Tab-separated table of C-alpha atoms in Angstrom:
chain	number	residue	atom	x	y	z
Z	1	UNK	CA	145.401	193.809	92.197
Z	2	UNK	CA	146.891	192.177	94.560
Z	3	UNK	CA	145.495	188.234	94.418
Z	4	UNK	CA	143.999	186.786	91.137
Z	5	UNK	CA	142.215	183.652	93.014
Z	6	UNK	CA	139.637	183.811	95.883
Z	7	UNK	CA	141.218	181.353	98.696
Z	8	UNK	CA	138.405	179.038	98.172
Z	9	UNK	CA	138.436	178.813	94.827
Z	10	UNK	CA	142.700	178.415	94.805
Z	11	UNK	CA	141.705	175.550	97.756
Z	12	UNK	CA	139.163	173.494	96.375
Z	13	UNK	CA	142.006	173.397	92.776
Z	14	UNK	CA	144.557	172.743	95.736
Z	15	UNK	CA	142.427	170.180	97.600
Z	16	UNK	CA	141.165	168.230	93.783
Z	17	UNK	CA	144.234	168.308	91.475
Z	18	UNK	CA	146.477	166.668	94.844
Z	19	UNK	CA	149.396	169.645	93.443
Z	20	UNK	CA	150.724	171.225	95.858
Z	21	UNK	CA	152.187	174.583	94.675
Z	22	UNK	CA	154.529	175.752	97.042
Z	23	UNK	CA	156.688	172.074	96.921
Z	24	UNK	CA	159.186	171.540	94.900
Z	25	UNK	CA	159.034	170.005	91.087
Z	26	UNK	CA	161.628	168.409	88.572
Z	27	UNK	CA	159.831	169.075	85.953
Z	28	UNK	CA	160.168	173.064	84.274
Z	29	UNK	CA	156.889	175.278	83.982
Z	30	UNK	CA	158.053	177.740	81.976
Z	31	UNK	CA	158.264	177.835	78.711
Z	32	UNK	CA	161.377	177.297	76.254
Z	33	UNK	CA	160.754	179.620	73.874
Z	34	UNK	CA	160.004	182.734	76.258
Z	35	UNK	CA	160.736	186.053	73.546
Z	36	UNK	CA	163.818	187.197	75.726
Z	37	UNK	CA	163.866	190.256	73.828
Z	38	UNK	CA	165.049	193.497	75.626
Z	39	UNK	CA	162.292	196.013	76.735
Z	40	UNK	CA	162.450	199.647	77.433
Z	41	UNK	CA	161.704	200.728	80.422
Z	42	UNK	CA	158.757	202.934	79.640
Z	43	UNK	CA	157.041	199.402	78.740
Z	44	UNK	CA	156.758	198.369	82.822
Z	45	UNK	CA	155.553	202.263	83.893
Z	46	UNK	CA	153.299	201.714	85.872
Z	47	UNK	CA	151.503	203.898	87.722
Z	48	UNK	CA	148.628	204.235	90.031
Z	49	UNK	CA	146.500	207.505	92.906
Z	50	UNK	CA	144.506	206.335	96.105
Z	51	UNK	CA	142.139	208.772	96.398
Z	52	UNK	CA	142.628	209.178	100.216
Z	53	UNK	CA	141.153	213.065	100.138
Z	54	UNK	CA	138.190	212.178	98.027
Z	55	UNK	CA	137.345	208.926	99.607
Z	56	UNK	CA	136.640	208.746	103.346
Z	57	UNK	CA	135.906	205.070	103.706
Z	58	UNK	CA	139.219	204.649	101.418
Z	59	UNK	CA	140.644	207.176	103.977
Z	60	UNK	CA	139.687	204.628	107.382
Z	61	UNK	CA	141.880	201.711	106.219
Z	62	UNK	CA	144.933	204.125	106.254
Z	63	UNK	CA	144.474	205.590	109.196
Z	64	UNK	CA	146.065	205.312	112.826
Z	65	UNK	CA	144.604	206.016	116.496
Z	66	UNK	CA	146.043	209.981	116.232
Z	67	UNK	CA	144.537	210.080	113.037
Z	68	UNK	CA	147.752	209.584	111.007
Z	69	UNK	CA	149.490	208.009	107.767
Z	70	UNK	CA	150.121	204.386	108.407
Z	71	UNK	CA	153.698	204.202	106.845
Z	72	UNK	CA	152.931	200.179	106.778
Z	73	UNK	CA	150.265	200.370	105.003
Z	74	UNK	CA	151.561	202.555	102.283
Z	75	UNK	CA	154.844	200.160	102.704
Z	76	UNK	CA	152.442	196.587	101.420
Z	77	UNK	CA	151.072	199.236	98.382
Z	78	UNK	CA	155.045	199.557	97.276
Z	79	UNK	CA	155.234	195.675	97.298
Z	80	UNK	CA	151.647	195.550	95.716
Z	81	UNK	CA	152.824	197.707	93.279
Z	82	UNK	CA	156.671	196.590	92.351
Z	83	UNK	CA	154.691	192.894	91.886
Z	84	UNK	CA	152.556	194.478	89.223
Z	85	UNK	CA	155.447	196.141	87.528
Z	86	UNK	CA	157.855	193.315	88.007
Z	87	UNK	CA	155.009	191.210	85.753
Z	88	UNK	CA	154.414	193.983	83.637
Z	89	UNK	CA	158.354	193.266	82.311
Z	90	UNK	CA	158.611	189.455	83.079
Z	91	UNK	CA	155.460	188.119	81.545
Z	92	UNK	CA	153.020	185.731	83.564
Z	93	UNK	CA	154.656	182.340	82.509
Z	94	UNK	CA	157.004	183.098	85.832
Z	95	UNK	CA	156.598	183.419	89.633
Z	96	UNK	CA	158.152	186.737	90.887
Z	97	UNK	CA	158.526	187.820	94.038
Z	98	UNK	CA	160.577	190.080	96.503
Z	99	UNK	CA	163.796	189.178	97.559
Z	100	UNK	CA	165.079	192.420	98.795
Z	101	UNK	CA	164.332	196.104	99.540
Z	102	UNK	CA	167.154	198.211	98.924
Z	103	UNK	CA	165.626	201.373	100.847
Z	104	UNK	CA	162.427	203.217	102.035
Z	105	UNK	CA	163.460	206.933	102.400
Z	106	UNK	CA	161.948	210.102	103.157
Z	107	UNK	CA	161.800	212.991	100.550
Z	108	UNK	CA	159.412	215.434	102.209
Z	109	UNK	CA	156.919	214.969	105.016
Z	110	UNK	CA	153.714	214.803	103.906
Z	111	UNK	CA	152.184	217.714	105.679
Z	112	UNK	CA	148.424	217.108	105.064
Z	113	UNK	CA	146.044	214.652	103.850
Z	114	UNK	CA	145.741	214.180	100.145
Z	115	UNK	CA	145.462	211.794	97.331
Z	116	UNK	CA	149.064	210.430	97.075
Z	117	UNK	CA	150.357	209.118	93.024
Z	118	UNK	CA	152.334	205.604	93.063
Z	119	UNK	CA	154.679	205.492	90.211
Z	120	UNK	CA	157.430	203.249	89.094
Z	121	UNK	CA	159.303	201.236	86.154
Z	122	UNK	CA	162.091	198.543	86.359
Z	123	UNK	CA	165.206	200.801	86.013
Z	124	UNK	CA	167.798	198.035	85.920
Z	125	UNK	CA	167.609	194.444	84.051
Z	126	UNK	CA	170.839	192.676	82.408
Z	127	UNK	CA	168.849	189.665	81.568
Z	128	UNK	CA	170.327	187.740	84.468
Z	129	UNK	CA	166.515	186.413	86.667
Z	130	UNK	CA	166.997	190.387	89.132
Z	131	UNK	CA	165.672	193.547	88.723
Z	132	UNK	CA	165.722	196.645	90.480
Z	133	UNK	CA	162.471	198.570	90.218
Z	134	UNK	CA	162.461	202.109	91.505
Z	135	UNK	CA	159.113	203.148	93.159
Z	136	UNK	CA	158.322	207.267	94.685
Z	137	UNK	CA	155.254	208.047	96.870
Z	138	UNK	CA	154.215	211.918	95.444
Z	139	UNK	CA	151.398	214.239	96.045
Z	140	UNK	CA	148.686	213.624	93.710
Z	141	UNK	CA	149.190	216.397	90.985
Z	142	UNK	CA	146.391	218.071	89.023
Z	143	UNK	CA	145.656	216.239	85.522
Z	144	UNK	CA	147.433	216.739	83.412
Z	145	UNK	CA	150.686	218.335	85.638
Z	146	UNK	CA	153.987	216.995	86.836
Z	147	UNK	CA	155.338	215.876	89.911
Z	148	UNK	CA	157.185	218.698	91.792
Z	149	UNK	CA	160.186	217.881	93.703
Z	150	UNK	CA	158.653	219.062	96.326
Z	151	UNK	CA	155.661	216.666	96.815
Z	152	UNK	CA	157.779	213.867	96.438
Z	153	UNK	CA	156.600	211.781	99.586
Z	154	UNK	CA	159.365	209.328	99.751
Z	155	UNK	CA	161.249	206.925	97.567
Z	156	UNK	CA	162.031	203.548	97.491
Z	157	UNK	CA	163.974	200.327	95.431
Z	158	UNK	CA	163.060	196.932	95.476
Z	159	UNK	CA	165.376	193.952	94.308
Z	160	UNK	CA	162.925	191.208	92.313
Z	161	UNK	CA	163.700	187.832	91.521
Z	162	UNK	CA	161.979	185.515	88.772
Z	163	UNK	CA	162.024	181.636	89.333
Z	164	UNK	CA	160.110	178.549	87.796
Z	165	UNK	CA	156.597	177.583	89.165
Z	166	UNK	CA	157.374	174.876	89.635
Z	167	UNK	CA	161.561	174.074	90.115
Z	168	UNK	CA	161.476	177.197	92.137
Z	169	UNK	CA	164.981	177.996	90.287
Z	170	UNK	CA	166.001	181.532	89.012
Z	171	UNK	CA	165.028	182.011	84.743
Z	172	UNK	CA	166.592	184.375	82.869
Z	173	UNK	CA	164.211	187.779	81.821
Z	174	UNK	CA	164.420	190.345	79.713
Z	175	UNK	CA	167.120	192.501	80.196
Z	176	UNK	CA	166.324	196.081	80.073
Z	177	UNK	CA	167.204	198.746	77.334
Z	178	UNK	CA	168.404	202.065	77.838
Z	179	UNK	CA	167.278	204.885	74.931
Z	180	UNK	CA	167.599	208.683	76.790
Z	181	UNK	CA	170.021	210.170	78.889
Z	182	UNK	CA	168.039	209.743	81.671
Z	183	UNK	CA	166.895	206.235	81.482
Z	184	UNK	CA	170.878	205.825	81.345
Z	185	UNK	CA	171.152	207.626	84.471
Z	186	UNK	CA	168.581	205.580	86.232
Z	187	UNK	CA	170.388	202.149	84.988
Z	188	UNK	CA	173.749	203.007	85.323
Z	189	UNK	CA	172.772	203.727	88.902
Z	190	UNK	CA	171.022	200.482	89.262
Z	191	UNK	CA	174.125	199.189	88.312
Z	192	UNK	CA	175.635	201.017	91.449
Z	193	UNK	CA	173.192	199.659	93.329
Z	194	UNK	CA	174.070	195.535	92.500
Z	195	UNK	CA	177.846	196.454	92.711
Z	196	UNK	CA	177.323	197.773	96.462
Z	197	UNK	CA	175.040	194.988	97.158
Z	198	UNK	CA	178.030	192.415	95.848
Z	199	UNK	CA	180.821	194.476	97.859
Z	200	UNK	CA	178.305	194.367	101.315
Z	201	UNK	CA	178.159	190.793	101.025
Z	202	UNK	CA	182.285	191.354	101.416
Z	203	UNK	CA	182.033	192.998	104.710
Z	204	UNK	CA	179.591	190.757	106.440
Z	205	UNK	CA	181.215	189.655	109.664
Z	206	UNK	CA	181.675	186.168	108.569
Z	207	UNK	CA	184.009	187.864	106.617
Z	208	UNK	CA	185.433	190.862	107.969
Z	209	UNK	CA	186.012	190.504	112.253
Z	210	UNK	CA	185.464	193.739	114.046
Z	211	UNK	CA	188.240	196.504	114.620
Z	212	UNK	CA	189.827	198.025	117.522
Z	213	UNK	CA	186.891	201.453	116.532
Z	214	UNK	CA	183.715	199.252	116.558
Z	215	UNK	CA	184.485	197.867	120.491
Z	216	UNK	CA	181.434	200.223	122.214
Z	217	UNK	CA	181.941	201.953	125.266
Z	218	UNK	CA	180.411	199.367	127.830
Z	219	UNK	CA	182.418	200.910	131.924
Z	220	UNK	CA	181.801	199.242	134.411
Z	221	UNK	CA	179.462	201.181	135.833
Z	222	UNK	CA	176.303	201.821	133.375
Z	223	UNK	CA	175.726	205.134	132.741
Z	224	UNK	CA	171.718	205.685	133.603
Z	225	UNK	CA	170.893	207.040	129.998
Z	226	UNK	CA	172.486	203.627	128.580
Z	227	UNK	CA	170.111	200.747	128.316
Z	228	UNK	CA	171.527	196.478	127.574
Z	229	UNK	CA	170.254	195.572	124.105
Z	230	UNK	CA	168.921	192.624	126.207
Z	231	UNK	CA	166.422	194.397	127.596
Z	232	UNK	CA	164.924	196.403	124.405
Z	233	UNK	CA	163.611	192.804	122.771
Z	234	UNK	CA	160.250	192.758	121.770
Z	235	UNK	CA	158.754	189.494	119.969
Z	236	UNK	CA	155.013	189.468	118.272
Z	237	UNK	CA	154.132	185.438	116.275
Z	238	UNK	CA	150.965	185.281	114.243
Z	239	UNK	CA	149.487	182.921	112.346
Z	240	UNK	CA	149.748	183.770	108.616
Z	241	UNK	CA	146.191	183.494	107.265
Z	242	UNK	CA	144.949	184.113	103.657
Z	243	UNK	CA	143.427	187.239	103.374
Z	244	UNK	CA	147.186	188.544	103.100
Z	245	UNK	CA	148.829	186.351	100.125
Z	246	UNK	CA	150.094	187.087	97.542
Z	247	UNK	CA	148.670	186.597	93.715
Z	248	UNK	CA	149.833	182.593	93.620
Z	249	UNK	CA	147.252	181.704	96.468
Z	250	UNK	CA	150.283	179.976	98.848
Z	251	UNK	CA	152.331	182.396	99.929
Z	252	UNK	CA	151.903	185.539	102.060
Z	253	UNK	CA	152.893	189.060	100.011
Z	254	UNK	CA	156.000	190.382	100.810
Z	255	UNK	CA	154.410	193.744	101.536
Z	256	UNK	CA	152.226	192.292	104.683
Z	257	UNK	CA	155.840	191.630	106.137
Z	258	UNK	CA	157.312	195.302	105.824
Z	259	UNK	CA	153.265	196.129	107.214
Z	260	UNK	CA	154.211	194.223	110.459
Z	261	UNK	CA	157.844	194.611	110.616
Z	262	UNK	CA	157.509	198.377	110.844
Z	263	UNK	CA	154.714	198.021	113.304
Z	264	UNK	CA	156.798	195.970	115.203
Z	265	UNK	CA	159.907	198.220	115.118
Z	266	UNK	CA	157.387	201.305	115.690
Z	267	UNK	CA	156.981	199.528	119.474
Z	268	UNK	CA	159.976	198.672	120.452
Z	269	UNK	CA	161.928	202.156	119.475
Z	270	UNK	CA	158.747	203.363	121.342
Z	271	UNK	CA	159.667	201.376	124.371
Z	272	UNK	CA	163.209	202.593	124.165
Z	273	UNK	CA	163.433	205.587	124.256
Z	274	UNK	CA	159.628	206.241	125.924
Z	275	UNK	CA	159.314	208.521	123.246
Z	276	UNK	CA	157.519	208.948	119.928
Z	277	UNK	CA	159.610	207.870	116.721
Z	278	UNK	CA	159.695	209.400	113.868
Z	279	UNK	CA	160.068	207.606	110.991
Z	280	UNK	CA	164.193	207.891	109.320
Z	281	UNK	CA	164.548	205.122	107.014
Z	282	UNK	CA	164.039	201.559	106.045
Z	283	UNK	CA	167.776	200.672	105.509
Z	284	UNK	CA	168.928	197.557	103.018
Z	285	UNK	CA	166.329	194.324	103.979
Z	286	UNK	CA	166.493	190.986	102.945
Z	287	UNK	CA	164.015	188.663	102.539
Z	288	UNK	CA	165.048	184.701	102.449
Z	289	UNK	CA	162.531	182.379	102.483
Z	290	UNK	CA	158.884	182.521	101.902
Z	291	UNK	CA	155.697	182.337	104.026
Z	292	UNK	CA	153.050	179.759	103.391
Z	293	UNK	CA	149.808	180.721	104.482
Z	294	UNK	CA	148.158	179.259	107.641
Z	295	UNK	CA	152.455	178.847	109.496
Z	296	UNK	CA	153.570	180.311	112.167
Z	297	UNK	CA	155.728	183.924	112.042
Z	298	UNK	CA	157.746	184.832	114.799
Z	299	UNK	CA	158.915	188.258	114.329
Z	300	UNK	CA	161.794	189.924	117.056
Z	301	UNK	CA	162.691	193.111	117.095
Z	302	UNK	CA	166.829	194.658	119.249
Z	303	UNK	CA	167.789	198.027	119.442
Z	304	UNK	CA	170.539	196.964	117.768
Z	305	UNK	CA	172.709	201.127	117.501
Z	306	UNK	CA	171.653	203.941	118.838
Z	307	UNK	CA	173.615	207.377	117.241
Z	308	UNK	CA	173.460	210.891	118.296
Z	309	UNK	CA	172.099	212.834	115.491
Z	310	UNK	CA	174.052	215.213	114.014
Z	311	UNK	CA	174.824	218.741	115.177
Z	312	UNK	CA	173.448	219.871	111.254
Z	313	UNK	CA	170.154	217.952	112.541
Z	314	UNK	CA	170.213	219.771	116.060
Z	315	UNK	CA	170.658	222.743	114.970
Z	316	UNK	CA	168.080	222.713	112.736
Z	317	UNK	CA	165.955	222.658	115.249
Z	318	UNK	CA	165.471	226.185	117.256
Z	319	UNK	CA	166.153	225.766	121.087
Z	320	UNK	CA	167.228	222.253	120.431
Z	321	UNK	CA	170.607	221.488	122.584
Z	322	UNK	CA	173.110	219.004	120.994
Z	323	UNK	CA	172.850	215.578	122.750
Z	324	UNK	CA	169.233	215.244	122.776
Z	325	UNK	CA	168.112	213.946	119.866
Z	326	UNK	CA	169.083	210.249	118.721
Z	327	UNK	CA	169.345	207.845	115.517
Z	328	UNK	CA	167.683	204.741	116.686
Z	329	UNK	CA	168.507	201.611	114.679
Z	330	UNK	CA	166.090	198.790	115.306
Z	331	UNK	CA	166.526	195.174	113.916
Z	332	UNK	CA	164.060	192.847	113.420
Z	333	UNK	CA	164.712	188.977	112.687
Z	334	UNK	CA	161.582	187.155	110.968
Z	335	UNK	CA	161.331	182.730	110.706
Z	336	UNK	CA	158.834	181.257	110.286
Z	337	UNK	CA	157.206	177.925	111.620
Z	338	UNK	CA	155.482	175.026	109.584
Z	339	UNK	CA	152.946	174.101	111.724
Z	340	UNK	CA	152.731	169.944	111.023
Z	341	UNK	CA	155.927	169.286	110.752
Z	342	UNK	CA	157.852	171.949	113.115
Z	343	UNK	CA	160.687	172.482	110.857
Z	344	UNK	CA	162.150	176.694	111.520
Z	345	UNK	CA	163.177	178.416	109.178
Z	346	UNK	CA	164.779	182.305	108.192
Z	347	UNK	CA	163.052	184.319	106.468
Z	348	UNK	CA	164.626	187.698	106.707
Z	349	UNK	CA	166.128	190.457	108.160
Z	350	UNK	CA	164.869	193.915	108.410
Z	351	UNK	CA	166.461	196.986	109.018
Z	352	UNK	CA	164.987	200.370	110.394
Z	353	UNK	CA	165.678	203.784	111.382
Z	354	UNK	CA	164.285	206.417	113.877
Z	355	UNK	CA	164.632	209.760	115.610
Z	356	UNK	CA	163.910	210.478	119.039
Z	357	UNK	CA	163.800	213.292	121.307
Z	358	UNK	CA	165.976	211.780	123.841
Z	359	UNK	CA	169.532	211.703	125.021
Z	360	UNK	CA	170.010	207.627	124.612
Z	361	UNK	CA	172.096	204.964	124.284
Z	362	UNK	CA	172.484	200.714	123.888
Z	363	UNK	CA	175.302	198.536	124.682
Z	364	UNK	CA	175.510	195.371	124.531
Z	365	UNK	CA	176.693	192.825	126.741
Z	366	UNK	CA	177.027	189.078	125.063
Z	367	UNK	CA	178.830	188.098	121.952
Z	368	UNK	CA	176.038	187.515	119.858
Z	369	UNK	CA	174.718	190.800	120.694
Z	370	UNK	CA	178.276	192.673	120.494
Z	371	UNK	CA	177.922	190.786	116.351
Z	372	UNK	CA	174.639	192.567	115.652
Z	373	UNK	CA	176.293	195.584	117.114
Z	374	UNK	CA	178.722	195.762	115.208
Z	375	UNK	CA	177.058	195.144	112.429
Z	376	UNK	CA	174.478	198.018	112.793
Z	377	UNK	CA	177.100	200.039	113.158
Z	378	UNK	CA	179.190	199.160	109.831
Z	379	UNK	CA	175.517	199.736	107.916
Z	380	UNK	CA	174.786	203.156	109.762
Z	381	UNK	CA	178.174	204.112	107.963
Z	382	UNK	CA	177.565	203.044	105.043
Z	383	UNK	CA	173.755	204.743	105.127
Z	384	UNK	CA	174.542	207.717	107.474
Z	385	UNK	CA	174.500	210.038	103.647
Z	386	UNK	CA	171.597	208.580	102.386
Z	387	UNK	CA	169.931	208.895	105.247
Z	388	UNK	CA	169.963	213.130	105.029
Z	389	UNK	CA	167.950	213.101	101.772
Z	390	UNK	CA	167.275	211.145	98.534
Z	391	UNK	CA	166.215	212.044	95.358
Z	392	UNK	CA	163.601	211.211	93.737
Z	393	UNK	CA	162.508	208.702	90.673
Z	394	UNK	CA	164.256	210.643	87.259
Z	395	UNK	CA	166.076	213.261	89.467
Z	396	UNK	CA	169.711	213.979	90.001
Z	397	UNK	CA	170.402	210.569	92.728
Z	398	UNK	CA	167.399	208.092	91.849
Z	399	UNK	CA	165.653	205.594	94.185
Z	400	UNK	CA	168.519	203.714	95.052
Z	401	UNK	CA	171.306	203.549	98.228
Z	402	UNK	CA	173.955	205.623	95.715
Z	403	UNK	CA	171.943	208.699	95.784
Z	404	UNK	CA	171.986	210.796	97.908
Z	405	UNK	CA	171.797	215.184	98.095
Z	406	UNK	CA	172.806	218.432	99.947
Z	407	UNK	CA	169.822	220.474	99.866
Z	408	UNK	CA	167.127	219.930	101.845
Z	409	UNK	CA	166.743	217.111	103.726
Z	410	UNK	CA	164.094	215.371	106.002
Z	411	UNK	CA	165.834	215.328	109.265
Z	412	UNK	CA	163.041	214.161	111.434
Z	413	UNK	CA	161.565	217.225	113.368
Z	414	UNK	CA	158.637	218.651	110.839
Z	415	UNK	CA	155.695	218.394	110.888
Z	416	UNK	CA	154.242	215.544	109.355
Z	417	UNK	CA	150.780	213.324	109.025
Z	418	UNK	CA	152.309	209.836	108.745
Z	419	UNK	CA	153.198	207.228	110.955
């Protein structure tokens, strides 16, 4: 279960004890004699089957108006599963939070309603406070059978960080020990992803200014298919209710933020293109500050960057002409405000890529928009190869950003039952 205590009980305990678990304390709660011996990847492995094909009332919670499975709801399940896996590795004496979603990629579109199997494990941890968790979503196999490569719907990697429950400071966790060649490969991939994130920080706009090639074409006479970035934004605000709290009762769990940001990004891409967008990937995204229950969450979506679909993509659909399809990158900036004190904190930035059936382009006008455009362009260049297809957990390439395959890919145009 995502939560362990009914909200009314957690609230009553907080009021009786007069202790606010959301505030920092100078007294550590994590035992100093914790067992930090290395653990194997299999120790944290967890598998769950969602019986969508067997339970119509459960399926009812996953369907949208057009009868497609809502990817945002699946994203909530992925984050919840990553929490279960993390606590199997760390134990219950620490607080573990989602620090980043390193990538969510569609491998093989789901073409029919079926039971889904979600599985994953800790694949990288060196003994510091963070760990990488690799997860895959696949068509549930027959009892005793293994998941086939072509049945893997999506793969993803979450970065989780363990904190002291009182001080909110990072605490050490058990490192992962590798025992097989496959585990060595997964660990090496996690280490590679860790180094990629460190290198990415050095190419941020605060450290590397835009170059001449990063100046978008912005003629005085704007083409009819070009739209100013300032005209593409959509915003939302909502009170954070306790029904979406995490297992520690007073903070919203990360999966709910993934769900809301995905749905806002989908709406933004649709409004921008006047077409039904197809999800391609959730690019590396970060969680900066926790979102307390009862606070107000503000989210702003912007079309940050567009680029024509590749020639290979175009040729994959018979009768389609080059330039008809466009990849659209949506940036979501999220912040939270404390109602009582009015203070505002950034909670994260999320970057989604969609495919739309239209020749369309976004251009910035102000300096701030230009920085957003350049940042998105650099991100697109870094991950363009892995958008073309990432193999699942246990396959060559893994679930992280560094894994790509030259074989079959999801170009965003095949029949699918997810949206």
